Amino acid sequence: LFRDRSFSVANIVGVGFSFGMFGAVFILIQFLQIVQGASPLGAAVQTMPWTLAPMVIAPLAGIFSGRIGTRALIAAGLSLEAIALFWLAATMSATIPYAEMVAPFLIAGVGMGLVFAPSSTAVLATMRSEDHARASGTNSTLREIGVALGIAVLTAVFTGAGGQLTPTGYVHAAIPAVLVGAFVLAGTAIVALFLPAGRAARHDHPVAAAEAERESVAA
């Protein structure tokens, strides 16, 4: 399977996407609770501009991927995610009002939506029908590995920077952790440019559609 360029690059993109985005989400959700004093439920509600946007954008991206191309959508989505995290890292402080975080949260959510469906399509675009289940399962596994590594590595960066779980000791260490996630996403956007354009990809595979829907709901 990995001899296929689209499959291999799409999986690298999946790992980088999961690593940078979900690792940063873990750091930022703690920021909302520890620094800004939100409850776990309140922090979840505050991230809704981020987490609900893919439910709207992902189906649209899946529809238009055949016309625009999976490569363009994935690279654009990853770039938006990187921009959002750089924005958050540049403005994060102990006194930042939540209202100033809504815009980058929304941009990150739009970026996630642009990546979900097209990346699932890119994984299966050139696969034989009998390989769809294995290809989709491999991609899902690698994405989950990316999530686990992202949380572990960004938490290690936070700890290494002297981070503490207190309002005064959290921000200075959270910033470099979020920046690591941003740089990973920016690098992954460059890798995505090596995907085939994908305009002629078979984007209506039921496996791809199911995978995209699962990822959107998981977000």
PDB file of C-alpha atoms in Angstrom:
ATOM      1  CA  LEU A   1       0.000   0.000   0.000  1.00  0.00           C
ATOM      2  CA  PHE A   2       2.771   2.436   0.870  1.00  0.00           C
ATOM      3  CA  ARG A   3       4.242   2.140  -2.617  1.00  0.00           C
ATOM      4  CA  ASP A   4       1.399   4.416  -3.699  1.00  0.00           C
ATOM      5  CA  ARG A   5       2.407   8.078  -3.415  1.00  0.00           C
ATOM      6  CA  SER A   6      -1.072   9.380  -2.645  1.00  0.00           C
ATOM      7  CA  PHE A   7      -1.564   6.820   0.119  1.00  0.00           C
ATOM      8  CA  SER A   8       1.867   7.408   1.679  1.00  0.00           C
ATOM      9  CA  VAL A   9       1.738  11.207   1.613  1.00  0.00           C
ATOM     10  CA  ALA A  10      -1.873  11.221   2.838  1.00  0.00           C
ATOM     11  CA  ASN A  11      -0.849   9.143   5.848  1.00  0.00           C
ATOM     12  CA  ILE A  12       2.093  11.419   6.627  1.00  0.00           C
ATOM     13  CA  VAL A  13      -0.330  14.330   6.449  1.00  0.00           C
ATOM     14  CA  GLY A  14      -2.739  12.475   8.738  1.00  0.00           C
ATOM     15  CA  VAL A  15      -0.072  11.923  11.384  1.00  0.00           C
ATOM     16  CA  GLY A  16       1.173  15.531  11.214  1.00  0.00           C
ATOM     17  CA  PHE A  17      -2.352  16.911  11.301  1.00  0.00           C
ATOM     18  CA  SER A  18      -3.330  14.835  14.332  1.00  0.00           C
ATOM     19  CA  PHE A  19      -0.030  15.543  16.088  1.00  0.00           C
ATOM     20  CA  GLY A  20      -0.141  19.331  15.751  1.00  0.00           C
ATOM     21  CA  MET A  21      -3.832  20.008  16.046  1.00  0.00           C
ATOM     22  CA  PHE A  22      -4.941  17.657  18.794  1.00  0.00           C
ATOM     23  CA  GLY A  23      -1.758  18.164  20.799  1.00  0.00           C
ATOM     24  CA  ALA A  24      -2.458  21.900  20.773  1.00  0.00           C
ATOM     25  CA  VAL A  25      -6.118  21.347  21.621  1.00  0.00           C
ATOM     26  CA  PHE A  26      -5.039  19.472  24.745  1.00  0.00           C
ATOM     27  CA  ILE A  27      -2.820  22.368  25.861  1.00  0.00           C
ATOM     28  CA  LEU A  28      -5.423  25.025  25.082  1.00  0.00           C
ATOM     29  CA  ILE A  29      -8.323  23.256  26.787  1.00  0.00           C
ATOM     30  CA  GLN A  30      -6.237  23.205  29.970  1.00  0.00           C
ATOM     31  CA  PHE A  31      -5.480  26.910  29.478  1.00  0.00           C
ATOM     32  CA  LEU A  32      -9.177  27.729  29.485  1.00  0.00           C
ATOM     33  CA  GLN A  33      -9.626  25.846  32.749  1.00  0.00           C
ATOM     34  CA  ILE A  34      -6.435  26.570  34.694  1.00  0.00           C
ATOM     35  CA  VAL A  35      -5.792  30.161  33.619  1.00  0.00           C
ATOM     36  CA  GLN A  36      -9.244  31.463  32.753  1.00  0.00           C
ATOM     37  CA  GLY A  37     -11.076  29.487  35.405  1.00  0.00           C
ATOM     38  CA  ALA A  38     -13.596  27.716  33.198  1.00  0.00           C
ATOM     39  CA  SER A  39     -15.121  24.443  34.291  1.00  0.00           C
ATOM     40  CA  PRO A  40     -14.480  21.367  32.107  1.00  0.00           C
ATOM     41  CA  LEU A  41     -17.948  21.789  30.602  1.00  0.00           C
ATOM     42  CA  GLY A  42     -17.444  25.532  30.212  1.00  0.00           C
ATOM     43  CA  ALA A  43     -14.111  25.017  28.444  1.00  0.00           C
ATOM     44  CA  ALA A  44     -15.768  22.552  26.068  1.00  0.00           C
ATOM     45  CA  VAL A  45     -18.491  25.078  25.269  1.00  0.00           C
ATOM     46  CA  GLN A  46     -15.888  27.795  24.677  1.00  0.00           C
ATOM     47  CA  THR A  47     -14.113  25.661  22.075  1.00  0.00           C
ATOM     48  CA  MET A  48     -17.324  25.088  20.112  1.00  0.00           C
ATOM     49  CA  PRO A  49     -16.335  27.576  17.356  1.00  0.00           C
ATOM     50  CA  TRP A  50     -13.381  25.241  16.783  1.00  0.00           C
ATOM     51  CA  THR A  51     -15.054  21.865  17.201  1.00  0.00           C
ATOM     52  CA  LEU A  52     -18.377  22.509  15.471  1.00  0.00           C
ATOM     53  CA  ALA A  53     -17.008  24.191  12.340  1.00  0.00           C
ATOM     54  CA  PRO A  54     -15.803  20.880  10.825  1.00  0.00           C
ATOM     55  CA  MET A  55     -19.356  19.524  10.990  1.00  0.00           C
ATOM     56  CA  VAL A  56     -20.328  22.210   8.472  1.00  0.00           C
ATOM     57  CA  ILE A  57     -17.113  22.523   6.457  1.00  0.00           C
ATOM     58  CA  ALA A  58     -16.123  18.830   6.135  1.00  0.00           C
ATOM     59  CA  PRO A  59     -19.189  17.746   4.097  1.00  0.00           C
ATOM     60  CA  LEU A  60     -18.756  20.758   1.798  1.00  0.00           C
ATOM     61  CA  ALA A  61     -15.070  19.995   1.345  1.00  0.00           C
ATOM     62  CA  GLY A  62     -15.935  16.405   0.450  1.00  0.00           C
ATOM     63  CA  ILE A  63     -18.398  17.601  -2.180  1.00  0.00           C
ATOM     64  CA  PHE A  64     -15.997  20.057  -3.809  1.00  0.00           C
ATOM     65  CA  SER A  65     -12.806  18.003  -3.543  1.00  0.00           C
ATOM     66  CA  GLY A  66     -13.431  16.442  -6.966  1.00  0.00           C
ATOM     67  CA  ARG A  67     -13.532  19.903  -8.569  1.00  0.00           C
ATOM     68  CA  ILE A  68     -10.943  21.810  -6.575  1.00  0.00           C
ATOM     69  CA  GLY A  69      -8.656  18.879  -5.835  1.00  0.00           C
ATOM     70  CA  THR A  70      -7.784  17.215  -2.549  1.00  0.00           C
ATOM     71  CA  ARG A  71      -4.262  18.654  -2.524  1.00  0.00           C
ATOM     72  CA  ALA A  72      -5.433  22.269  -2.605  1.00  0.00           C
ATOM     73  CA  LEU A  73      -8.046  21.752   0.113  1.00  0.00           C
ATOM     74  CA  ILE A  74      -5.713  19.829   2.427  1.00  0.00           C
ATOM     75  CA  ALA A  75      -2.844  22.303   2.039  1.00  0.00           C
ATOM     76  CA  ALA A  76      -5.210  25.237   2.607  1.00  0.00           C
ATOM     77  CA  GLY A  77      -6.743  23.606   5.666  1.00  0.00           C
ATOM     78  CA  LEU A  78      -3.386  22.829   7.246  1.00  0.00           C
ATOM     79  CA  SER A  79      -2.210  26.370   6.544  1.00  0.00           C
ATOM     80  CA  LEU A  80      -5.290  27.804   8.263  1.00  0.00           C
ATOM     81  CA  GLU A  81      -4.684  25.569  11.266  1.00  0.00           C
ATOM     82  CA  ALA A  82      -1.050  26.690  11.484  1.00  0.00           C
ATOM     83  CA  ILE A  83      -2.090  30.350  11.218  1.00  0.00           C
ATOM     84  CA  ALA A  84      -4.641  29.879  13.993  1.00  0.00           C
ATOM     85  CA  LEU A  85      -2.100  28.316  16.349  1.00  0.00           C
ATOM     86  CA  PHE A  86       0.540  30.967  15.590  1.00  0.00           C
ATOM     87  CA  TRP A  87      -2.132  33.585  16.311  1.00  0.00           C
ATOM     88  CA  LEU A  88      -3.045  31.964  19.621  1.00  0.00           C
ATOM     89  CA  ALA A  89       0.601  31.606  20.657  1.00  0.00           C
ATOM     90  CA  ALA A  90       1.256  35.274  19.820  1.00  0.00           C
ATOM     91  CA  THR A  91      -1.715  36.589  21.806  1.00  0.00           C
ATOM     92  CA  MET A  92      -1.941  34.121  24.682  1.00  0.00           C
ATOM     93  CA  SER A  93      -1.610  35.713  28.099  1.00  0.00           C
ATOM     94  CA  ALA A  94      -3.049  35.293  31.558  1.00  0.00           C
ATOM     95  CA  THR A  95      -5.399  38.224  30.950  1.00  0.00           C
ATOM     96  CA  ILE A  96      -6.503  37.629  27.353  1.00  0.00           C
ATOM     97  CA  PRO A  97     -10.307  37.861  27.083  1.00  0.00           C
ATOM     98  CA  TYR A  98     -12.038  34.862  25.608  1.00  0.00           C
ATOM     99  CA  ALA A  99     -13.545  37.019  22.851  1.00  0.00           C
ATOM    100  CA  GLU A 100     -10.078  37.470  21.346  1.00  0.00           C
ATOM    101  CA  MET A 101      -9.689  33.694  21.017  1.00  0.00           C
ATOM    102  CA  VAL A 102     -12.900  33.119  19.078  1.00  0.00           C
ATOM    103  CA  ALA A 103     -11.485  34.157  15.680  1.00  0.00           C
ATOM    104  CA  PRO A 104      -8.447  31.832  15.752  1.00  0.00           C
ATOM    105  CA  PHE A 105     -10.657  29.040  17.145  1.00  0.00           C
ATOM    106  CA  LEU A 106     -13.005  29.478  14.180  1.00  0.00           C
ATOM    107  CA  ILE A 107     -10.129  29.582  11.681  1.00  0.00           C
ATOM    108  CA  ALA A 108      -8.727  26.377  13.167  1.00  0.00           C
ATOM    109  CA  GLY A 109     -12.140  24.733  12.893  1.00  0.00           C
ATOM    110  CA  VAL A 110     -12.501  25.706   9.243  1.00  0.00           C
ATOM    111  CA  GLY A 111      -9.018  24.329   8.604  1.00  0.00           C
ATOM    112  CA  MET A 112      -9.897  21.030  10.255  1.00  0.00           C
ATOM    113  CA  GLY A 113     -13.015  20.759   8.129  1.00  0.00           C
ATOM    114  CA  LEU A 114     -10.985  21.289   4.961  1.00  0.00           C
ATOM    115  CA  VAL A 115      -8.628  18.456   5.914  1.00  0.00           C
ATOM    116  CA  PHE A 116     -10.996  15.735   7.154  1.00  0.00           C
ATOM    117  CA  ALA A 117     -12.902  14.628   4.058  1.00  0.00           C
ATOM    118  CA  PRO A 118     -10.252  15.352   1.384  1.00  0.00           C
ATOM    119  CA  SER A 119      -7.560  13.475   3.302  1.00  0.00           C
ATOM    120  CA  SER A 120      -9.825  10.435   3.583  1.00  0.00           C
ATOM    121  CA  THR A 121     -10.430  10.703  -0.154  1.00  0.00           C
ATOM    122  CA  ALA A 122      -6.696  10.994  -0.874  1.00  0.00           C
ATOM    123  CA  VAL A 123      -6.016   7.807   1.088  1.00  0.00           C
ATOM    124  CA  LEU A 124      -8.415   5.778  -1.073  1.00  0.00           C
ATOM    125  CA  ALA A 125      -8.128   7.671  -4.351  1.00  0.00           C
ATOM    126  CA  THR A 126      -5.862   5.183  -6.136  1.00  0.00           C
ATOM    127  CA  MET A 127      -6.536   2.095  -4.047  1.00  0.00           C
ATOM    128  CA  ARG A 128      -8.180  -0.995  -5.484  1.00  0.00           C
ATOM    129  CA  SER A 129     -11.628  -1.660  -4.069  1.00  0.00           C
ATOM    130  CA  GLU A 130     -10.411  -4.793  -2.268  1.00  0.00           C
ATOM    131  CA  ASP A 131      -7.786  -2.701  -0.436  1.00  0.00           C
ATOM    132  CA  HIS A 132     -10.174  -0.012   0.830  1.00  0.00           C
ATOM    133  CA  ALA A 133     -10.756  -1.561   4.255  1.00  0.00           C
ATOM    134  CA  ARG A 134      -7.046  -2.100   4.941  1.00  0.00           C
ATOM    135  CA  ALA A 135      -6.127   1.341   3.646  1.00  0.00           C
ATOM    136  CA  SER A 136      -8.797   3.077   5.722  1.00  0.00           C
ATOM    137  CA  GLY A 137      -7.879   1.084   8.840  1.00  0.00           C
ATOM    138  CA  THR A 138      -4.198   1.903   8.419  1.00  0.00           C
ATOM    139  CA  ASN A 139      -4.969   5.586   8.057  1.00  0.00           C
ATOM    140  CA  SER A 140      -7.216   5.613  11.142  1.00  0.00           C
ATOM    141  CA  THR A 141      -4.531   3.867  13.193  1.00  0.00           C
ATOM    142  CA  LEU A 142      -1.817   6.291  12.121  1.00  0.00           C
ATOM    143  CA  ARG A 143      -4.021   9.269  12.921  1.00  0.00           C
ATOM    144  CA  GLU A 144      -4.656   7.933  16.425  1.00  0.00           C
ATOM    145  CA  ILE A 145      -0.907   7.454  16.872  1.00  0.00           C
ATOM    146  CA  GLY A 146      -0.477  11.078  15.805  1.00  0.00           C
ATOM    147  CA  VAL A 147      -2.979  12.199  18.449  1.00  0.00           C
ATOM    148  CA  ALA A 148      -1.190  10.261  21.187  1.00  0.00           C
ATOM    149  CA  LEU A 149       2.252  11.496  20.155  1.00  0.00           C
ATOM    150  CA  GLY A 150       1.054  15.089  19.813  1.00  0.00           C
ATOM    151  CA  ILE A 151      -0.373  15.171  23.317  1.00  0.00           C
ATOM    152  CA  ALA A 152       2.717  13.465  24.745  1.00  0.00           C
ATOM    153  CA  VAL A 153       5.283  15.634  22.957  1.00  0.00           C
ATOM    154  CA  LEU A 154       3.537  18.969  23.481  1.00  0.00           C
ATOM    155  CA  THR A 155       3.023  18.114  27.150  1.00  0.00           C
ATOM    156  CA  ALA A 156       6.737  17.285  27.358  1.00  0.00           C
ATOM    157  CA  VAL A 157       7.541  20.679  25.801  1.00  0.00           C
ATOM    158  CA  PHE A 158       5.248  22.338  28.330  1.00  0.00           C
ATOM    159  CA  THR A 159       6.894  20.493  31.215  1.00  0.00           C
ATOM    160  CA  GLY A 160      10.393  21.154  29.883  1.00  0.00           C
ATOM    161  CA  ALA A 161       9.638  24.873  29.735  1.00  0.00           C
ATOM    162  CA  GLY A 162       8.869  24.814  33.452  1.00  0.00           C
ATOM    163  CA  GLY A 163       5.104  24.813  33.132  1.00  0.00           C
ATOM    164  CA  GLN A 164       2.975  24.543  36.224  1.00  0.00           C
ATOM    165  CA  LEU A 165      -0.728  23.896  36.609  1.00  0.00           C
ATOM    166  CA  THR A 166      -1.366  27.305  38.138  1.00  0.00           C
ATOM    167  CA  PRO A 167      -2.721  30.510  36.582  1.00  0.00           C
ATOM    168  CA  THR A 168       0.673  32.210  36.908  1.00  0.00           C
ATOM    169  CA  GLY A 169       2.837  29.267  35.861  1.00  0.00           C
ATOM    170  CA  TYR A 170       0.937  27.966  32.853  1.00  0.00           C
ATOM    171  CA  VAL A 171       1.053  30.555  30.068  1.00  0.00           C
ATOM    172  CA  HIS A 172       4.811  30.970  29.561  1.00  0.00           C
ATOM    173  CA  ALA A 173       5.202  27.215  29.031  1.00  0.00           C
ATOM    174  CA  ALA A 174       2.017  26.749  27.009  1.00  0.00           C
ATOM    175  CA  ILE A 175       3.193  29.200  24.337  1.00  0.00           C
ATOM    176  CA  PRO A 176       6.198  27.129  23.130  1.00  0.00           C
ATOM    177  CA  ALA A 177       4.074  23.989  23.229  1.00  0.00           C
ATOM    178  CA  VAL A 178       1.436  25.570  20.984  1.00  0.00           C
ATOM    179  CA  LEU A 179       4.201  26.892  18.717  1.00  0.00           C
ATOM    180  CA  VAL A 180       5.532  23.364  18.254  1.00  0.00           C
ATOM    181  CA  GLY A 181       2.079  22.300  17.108  1.00  0.00           C
ATOM    182  CA  ALA A 182       1.916  25.276  14.736  1.00  0.00           C
ATOM    183  CA  PHE A 183       5.296  24.486  13.162  1.00  0.00           C
ATOM    184  CA  VAL A 184       4.342  20.819  12.718  1.00  0.00           C
ATOM    185  CA  LEU A 185       1.151  21.853  10.930  1.00  0.00           C
ATOM    186  CA  ALA A 186       3.033  24.325   8.747  1.00  0.00           C
ATOM    187  CA  GLY A 187       5.509  21.604   7.793  1.00  0.00           C
ATOM    188  CA  THR A 188       2.669  19.191   7.122  1.00  0.00           C
ATOM    189  CA  ALA A 189       1.078  21.744   4.791  1.00  0.00           C
ATOM    190  CA  ILE A 190       4.280  21.699   2.743  1.00  0.00           C
ATOM    191  CA  VAL A 191       4.239  17.892   2.670  1.00  0.00           C
ATOM    192  CA  ALA A 192       0.627  18.025   1.434  1.00  0.00           C
ATOM    193  CA  LEU A 193       1.823  19.792  -1.718  1.00  0.00           C
ATOM    194  CA  PHE A 194       3.357  16.471  -2.797  1.00  0.00           C
ATOM    195  CA  LEU A 195      -0.080  14.874  -2.995  1.00  0.00           C
ATOM    196  CA  PRO A 196      -1.536  14.299  -6.459  1.00  0.00           C
ATOM    197  CA  ALA A 197      -3.918  17.104  -7.390  1.00  0.00           C
ATOM    198  CA  GLY A 198      -6.854  14.759  -6.812  1.00  0.00           C
ATOM    199  CA  ARG A 199      -9.302  16.425  -9.188  1.00  0.00           C
ATOM    200  CA  ALA A 200     -10.064  13.120 -10.839  1.00  0.00           C
ATOM    201  CA  ALA A 201     -10.040  11.168  -7.567  1.00  0.00           C
ATOM    202  CA  ARG A 202     -12.951   8.893  -6.855  1.00  0.00           C
ATOM    203  CA  HIS A 203     -14.285  10.936  -3.945  1.00  0.00           C
ATOM    204  CA  ASP A 204     -17.600   9.133  -3.667  1.00  0.00           C
ATOM    205  CA  HIS A 205     -16.279   5.919  -2.101  1.00  0.00           C
ATOM    206  CA  PRO A 206     -18.579   4.828   0.743  1.00  0.00           C
ATOM    207  CA  VAL A 207     -15.535   4.033   2.863  1.00  0.00           C
ATOM    208  CA  ALA A 208     -14.132   7.532   2.374  1.00  0.00           C
ATOM    209  CA  ALA A 209     -17.495   9.102   3.146  1.00  0.00           C
ATOM    210  CA  ALA A 210     -17.887   7.036   6.315  1.00  0.00           C
ATOM    211  CA  GLU A 211     -14.359   7.876   7.441  1.00  0.00           C
ATOM    212  CA  ALA A 212     -14.907  11.599   6.873  1.00  0.00           C
ATOM    213  CA  GLU A 213     -18.171  11.502   8.832  1.00  0.00           C
ATOM    214  CA  ARG A 214     -16.487   9.630  11.701  1.00  0.00           C
ATOM    215  CA  GLU A 215     -13.677  12.169  11.899  1.00  0.00           C
ATOM    216  CA  SER A 216     -16.097  15.095  11.834  1.00  0.00           C
ATOM    217  CA  VAL A 217     -18.197  13.655  14.651  1.00  0.00           C
ATOM    218  CA  ALA A 218     -15.063  12.810  16.654  1.00  0.00           C
ATOM    219  CA  ALA A 219     -13.957  16.433  16.494  1.00  0.00           C
TER     220      ALA A 219
END
